[in-house]
Short mmCIF file of C-alpha atoms in Angstrom, two decimals:
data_model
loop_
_atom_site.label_atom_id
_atom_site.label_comp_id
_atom_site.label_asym_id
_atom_site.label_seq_id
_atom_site.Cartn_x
_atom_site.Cartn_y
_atom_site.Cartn_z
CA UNK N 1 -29.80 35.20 -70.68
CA UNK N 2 -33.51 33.67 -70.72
CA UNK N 3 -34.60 29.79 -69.43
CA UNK N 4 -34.13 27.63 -72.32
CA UNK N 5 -36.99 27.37 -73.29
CA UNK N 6 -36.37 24.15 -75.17
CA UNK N 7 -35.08 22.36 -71.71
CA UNK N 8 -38.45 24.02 -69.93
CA UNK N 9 -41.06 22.57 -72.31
CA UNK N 10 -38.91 19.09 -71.84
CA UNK N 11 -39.44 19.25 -68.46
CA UNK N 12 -42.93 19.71 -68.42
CA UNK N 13 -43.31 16.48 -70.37
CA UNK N 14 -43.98 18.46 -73.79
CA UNK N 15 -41.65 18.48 -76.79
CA UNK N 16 -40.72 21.77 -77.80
CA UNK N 17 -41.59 23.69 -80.96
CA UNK N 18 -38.87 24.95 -83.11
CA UNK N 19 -38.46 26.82 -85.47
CA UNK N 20 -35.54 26.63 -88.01
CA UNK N 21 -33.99 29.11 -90.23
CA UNK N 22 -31.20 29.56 -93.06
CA UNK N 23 -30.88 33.11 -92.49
CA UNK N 24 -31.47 35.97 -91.18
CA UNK N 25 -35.41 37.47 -91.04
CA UNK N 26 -36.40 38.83 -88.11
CA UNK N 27 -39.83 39.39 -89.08
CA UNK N 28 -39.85 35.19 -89.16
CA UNK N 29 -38.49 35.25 -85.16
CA UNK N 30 -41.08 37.61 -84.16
CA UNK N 31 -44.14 35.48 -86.37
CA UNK N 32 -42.58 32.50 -85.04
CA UNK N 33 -42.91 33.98 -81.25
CA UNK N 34 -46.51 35.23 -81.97
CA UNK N 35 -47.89 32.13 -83.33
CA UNK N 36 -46.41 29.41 -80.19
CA UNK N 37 -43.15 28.36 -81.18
CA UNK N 38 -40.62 27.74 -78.19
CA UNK N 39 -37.11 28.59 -80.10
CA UNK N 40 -35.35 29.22 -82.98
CA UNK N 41 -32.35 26.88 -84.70
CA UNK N 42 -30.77 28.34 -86.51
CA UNK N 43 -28.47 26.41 -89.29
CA UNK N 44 -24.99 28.03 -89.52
CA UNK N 45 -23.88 25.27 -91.65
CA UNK N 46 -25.95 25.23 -94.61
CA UNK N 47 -27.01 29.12 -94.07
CA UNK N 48 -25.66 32.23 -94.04
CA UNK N 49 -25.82 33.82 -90.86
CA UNK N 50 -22.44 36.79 -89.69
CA UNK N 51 -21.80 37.34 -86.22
CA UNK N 52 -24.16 40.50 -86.30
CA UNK N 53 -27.00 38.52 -87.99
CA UNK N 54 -26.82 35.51 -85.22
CA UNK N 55 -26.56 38.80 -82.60
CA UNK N 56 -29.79 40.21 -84.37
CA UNK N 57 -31.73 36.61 -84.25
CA UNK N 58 -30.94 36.29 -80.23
CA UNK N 59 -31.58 39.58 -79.70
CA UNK N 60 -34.98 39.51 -81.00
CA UNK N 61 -35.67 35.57 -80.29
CA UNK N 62 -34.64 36.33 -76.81
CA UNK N 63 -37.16 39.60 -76.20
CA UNK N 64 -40.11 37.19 -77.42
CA UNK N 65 -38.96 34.45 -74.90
CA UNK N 66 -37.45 32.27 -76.79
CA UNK N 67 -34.77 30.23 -76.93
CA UNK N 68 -32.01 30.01 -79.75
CA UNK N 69 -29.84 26.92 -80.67
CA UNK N 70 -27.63 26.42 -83.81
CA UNK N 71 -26.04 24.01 -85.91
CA UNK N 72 -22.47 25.56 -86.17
CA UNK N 73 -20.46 25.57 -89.19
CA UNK N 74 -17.80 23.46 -87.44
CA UNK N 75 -17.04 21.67 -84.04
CA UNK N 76 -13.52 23.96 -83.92
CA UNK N 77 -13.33 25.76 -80.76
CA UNK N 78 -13.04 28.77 -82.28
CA UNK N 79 -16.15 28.67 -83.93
CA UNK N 80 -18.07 27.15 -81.32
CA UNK N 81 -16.77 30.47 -78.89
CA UNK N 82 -18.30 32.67 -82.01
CA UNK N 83 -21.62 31.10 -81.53
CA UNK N 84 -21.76 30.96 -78.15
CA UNK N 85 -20.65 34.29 -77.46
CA UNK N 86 -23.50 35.99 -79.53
CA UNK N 87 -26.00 34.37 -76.94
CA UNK N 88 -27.37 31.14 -78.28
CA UNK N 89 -28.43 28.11 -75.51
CA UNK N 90 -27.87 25.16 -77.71
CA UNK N 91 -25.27 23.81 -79.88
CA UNK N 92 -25.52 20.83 -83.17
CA UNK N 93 -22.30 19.77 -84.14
CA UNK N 94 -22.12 18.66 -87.86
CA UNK N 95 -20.60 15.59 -89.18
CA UNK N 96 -19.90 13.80 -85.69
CA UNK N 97 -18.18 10.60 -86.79
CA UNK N 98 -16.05 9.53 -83.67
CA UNK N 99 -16.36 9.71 -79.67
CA UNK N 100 -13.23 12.33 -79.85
CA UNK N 101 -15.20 14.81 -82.15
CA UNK N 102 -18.13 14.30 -79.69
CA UNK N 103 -15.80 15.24 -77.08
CA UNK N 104 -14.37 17.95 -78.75
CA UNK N 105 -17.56 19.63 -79.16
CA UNK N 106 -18.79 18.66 -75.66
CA UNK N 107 -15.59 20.46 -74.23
CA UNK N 108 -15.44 23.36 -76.64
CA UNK N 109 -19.15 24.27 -75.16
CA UNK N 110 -18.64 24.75 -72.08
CA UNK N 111 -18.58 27.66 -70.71
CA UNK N 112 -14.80 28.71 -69.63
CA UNK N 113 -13.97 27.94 -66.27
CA UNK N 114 -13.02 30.72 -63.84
CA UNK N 115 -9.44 30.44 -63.72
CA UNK N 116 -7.13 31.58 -61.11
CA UNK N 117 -5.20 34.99 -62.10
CA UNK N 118 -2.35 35.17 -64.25
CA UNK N 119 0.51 33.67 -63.09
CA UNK N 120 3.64 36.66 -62.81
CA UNK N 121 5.36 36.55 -66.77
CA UNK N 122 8.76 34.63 -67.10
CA UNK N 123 11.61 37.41 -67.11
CA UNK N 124 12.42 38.63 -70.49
CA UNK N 125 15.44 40.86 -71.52
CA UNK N 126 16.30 41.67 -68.09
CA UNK N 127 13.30 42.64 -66.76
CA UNK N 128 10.26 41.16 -64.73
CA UNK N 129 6.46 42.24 -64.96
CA UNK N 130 4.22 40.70 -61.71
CA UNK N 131 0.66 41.12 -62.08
CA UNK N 132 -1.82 41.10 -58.77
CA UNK N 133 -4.55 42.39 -57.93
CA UNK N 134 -3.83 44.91 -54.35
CA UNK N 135 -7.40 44.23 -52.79
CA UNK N 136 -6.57 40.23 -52.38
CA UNK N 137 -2.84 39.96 -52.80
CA UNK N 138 -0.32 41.10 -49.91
CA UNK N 139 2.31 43.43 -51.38
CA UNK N 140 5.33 42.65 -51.96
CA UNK N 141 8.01 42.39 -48.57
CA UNK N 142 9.29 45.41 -47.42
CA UNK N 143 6.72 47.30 -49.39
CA UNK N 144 3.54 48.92 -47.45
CA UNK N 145 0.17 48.90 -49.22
CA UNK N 146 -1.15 52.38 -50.27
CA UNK N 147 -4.67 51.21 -49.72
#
């Protein structure tokens, strides 16, 4: 993934240049590169963008240097995972009326945190499954490793 560009032009005391769009032309990213903009919105609630079209945008946005940010369709965490998964830096929530939707987008864009591994599974019709991983987890007593 590339510096946001958006954050780097803030930094430098600039506002950055942005350029919107309600779907999908990637002849528009690369003008948009070529003439000084610093990033792309892109606005998945009023346009029409697919998962292969927001894929396309970054792709291309990304190879020109620049940054891509969205207004998703909703704040559900679901959605917001779609959208951040394809690659974009920056996230608009629509229709933000109350400090809990704020939160739930806030929380819903994070990026996941590194969890421990999966705890064994409960027993189920007699049986038992225990998942570890044999380069960091002793095996089991009276069992020798085979590594």
């Amino acid at each position: 993934m590339i510096e946001n560009t958006i954050l780097k032009a803030n930094r430098t005391g600039r506002k950055a240049l942005v350029f919107s769009m309600t779907y999908k032309d990637l002849w528009a990213v690369e003008a948009a590169a070529q003439v000084g903009f610093d990033a792309v919105a892109l606005d998945g609630e009023h346009g029409a963008f697919s998962p292969a079209d927001v894929d396309d945008i970054v792709r291309v946005a990304n190879g020109y240097g620049l940054s891509v940010m969205a207004r998703v369709p909703n704040i559900q965490p679901n959605t917001l995972n779609l959208w951040l998964d394809r690659g974009i830096q920056g996230v608009v929530g629509p229709h933000i009326e109350s400090q809990e939707e704020a939160q739930q987008l806030a929380d819903g864009s994070r990026p996941p945190r590194r969890n421990p591994p999966v705890p064994p599974a409960q027993p189920q019709c007699g049986s038992a499954i225990r998942l570890f991983d044999p380069h960091t987890t002793p095996p089991p007593r009276g069992r020798r490793s085979l590594g």
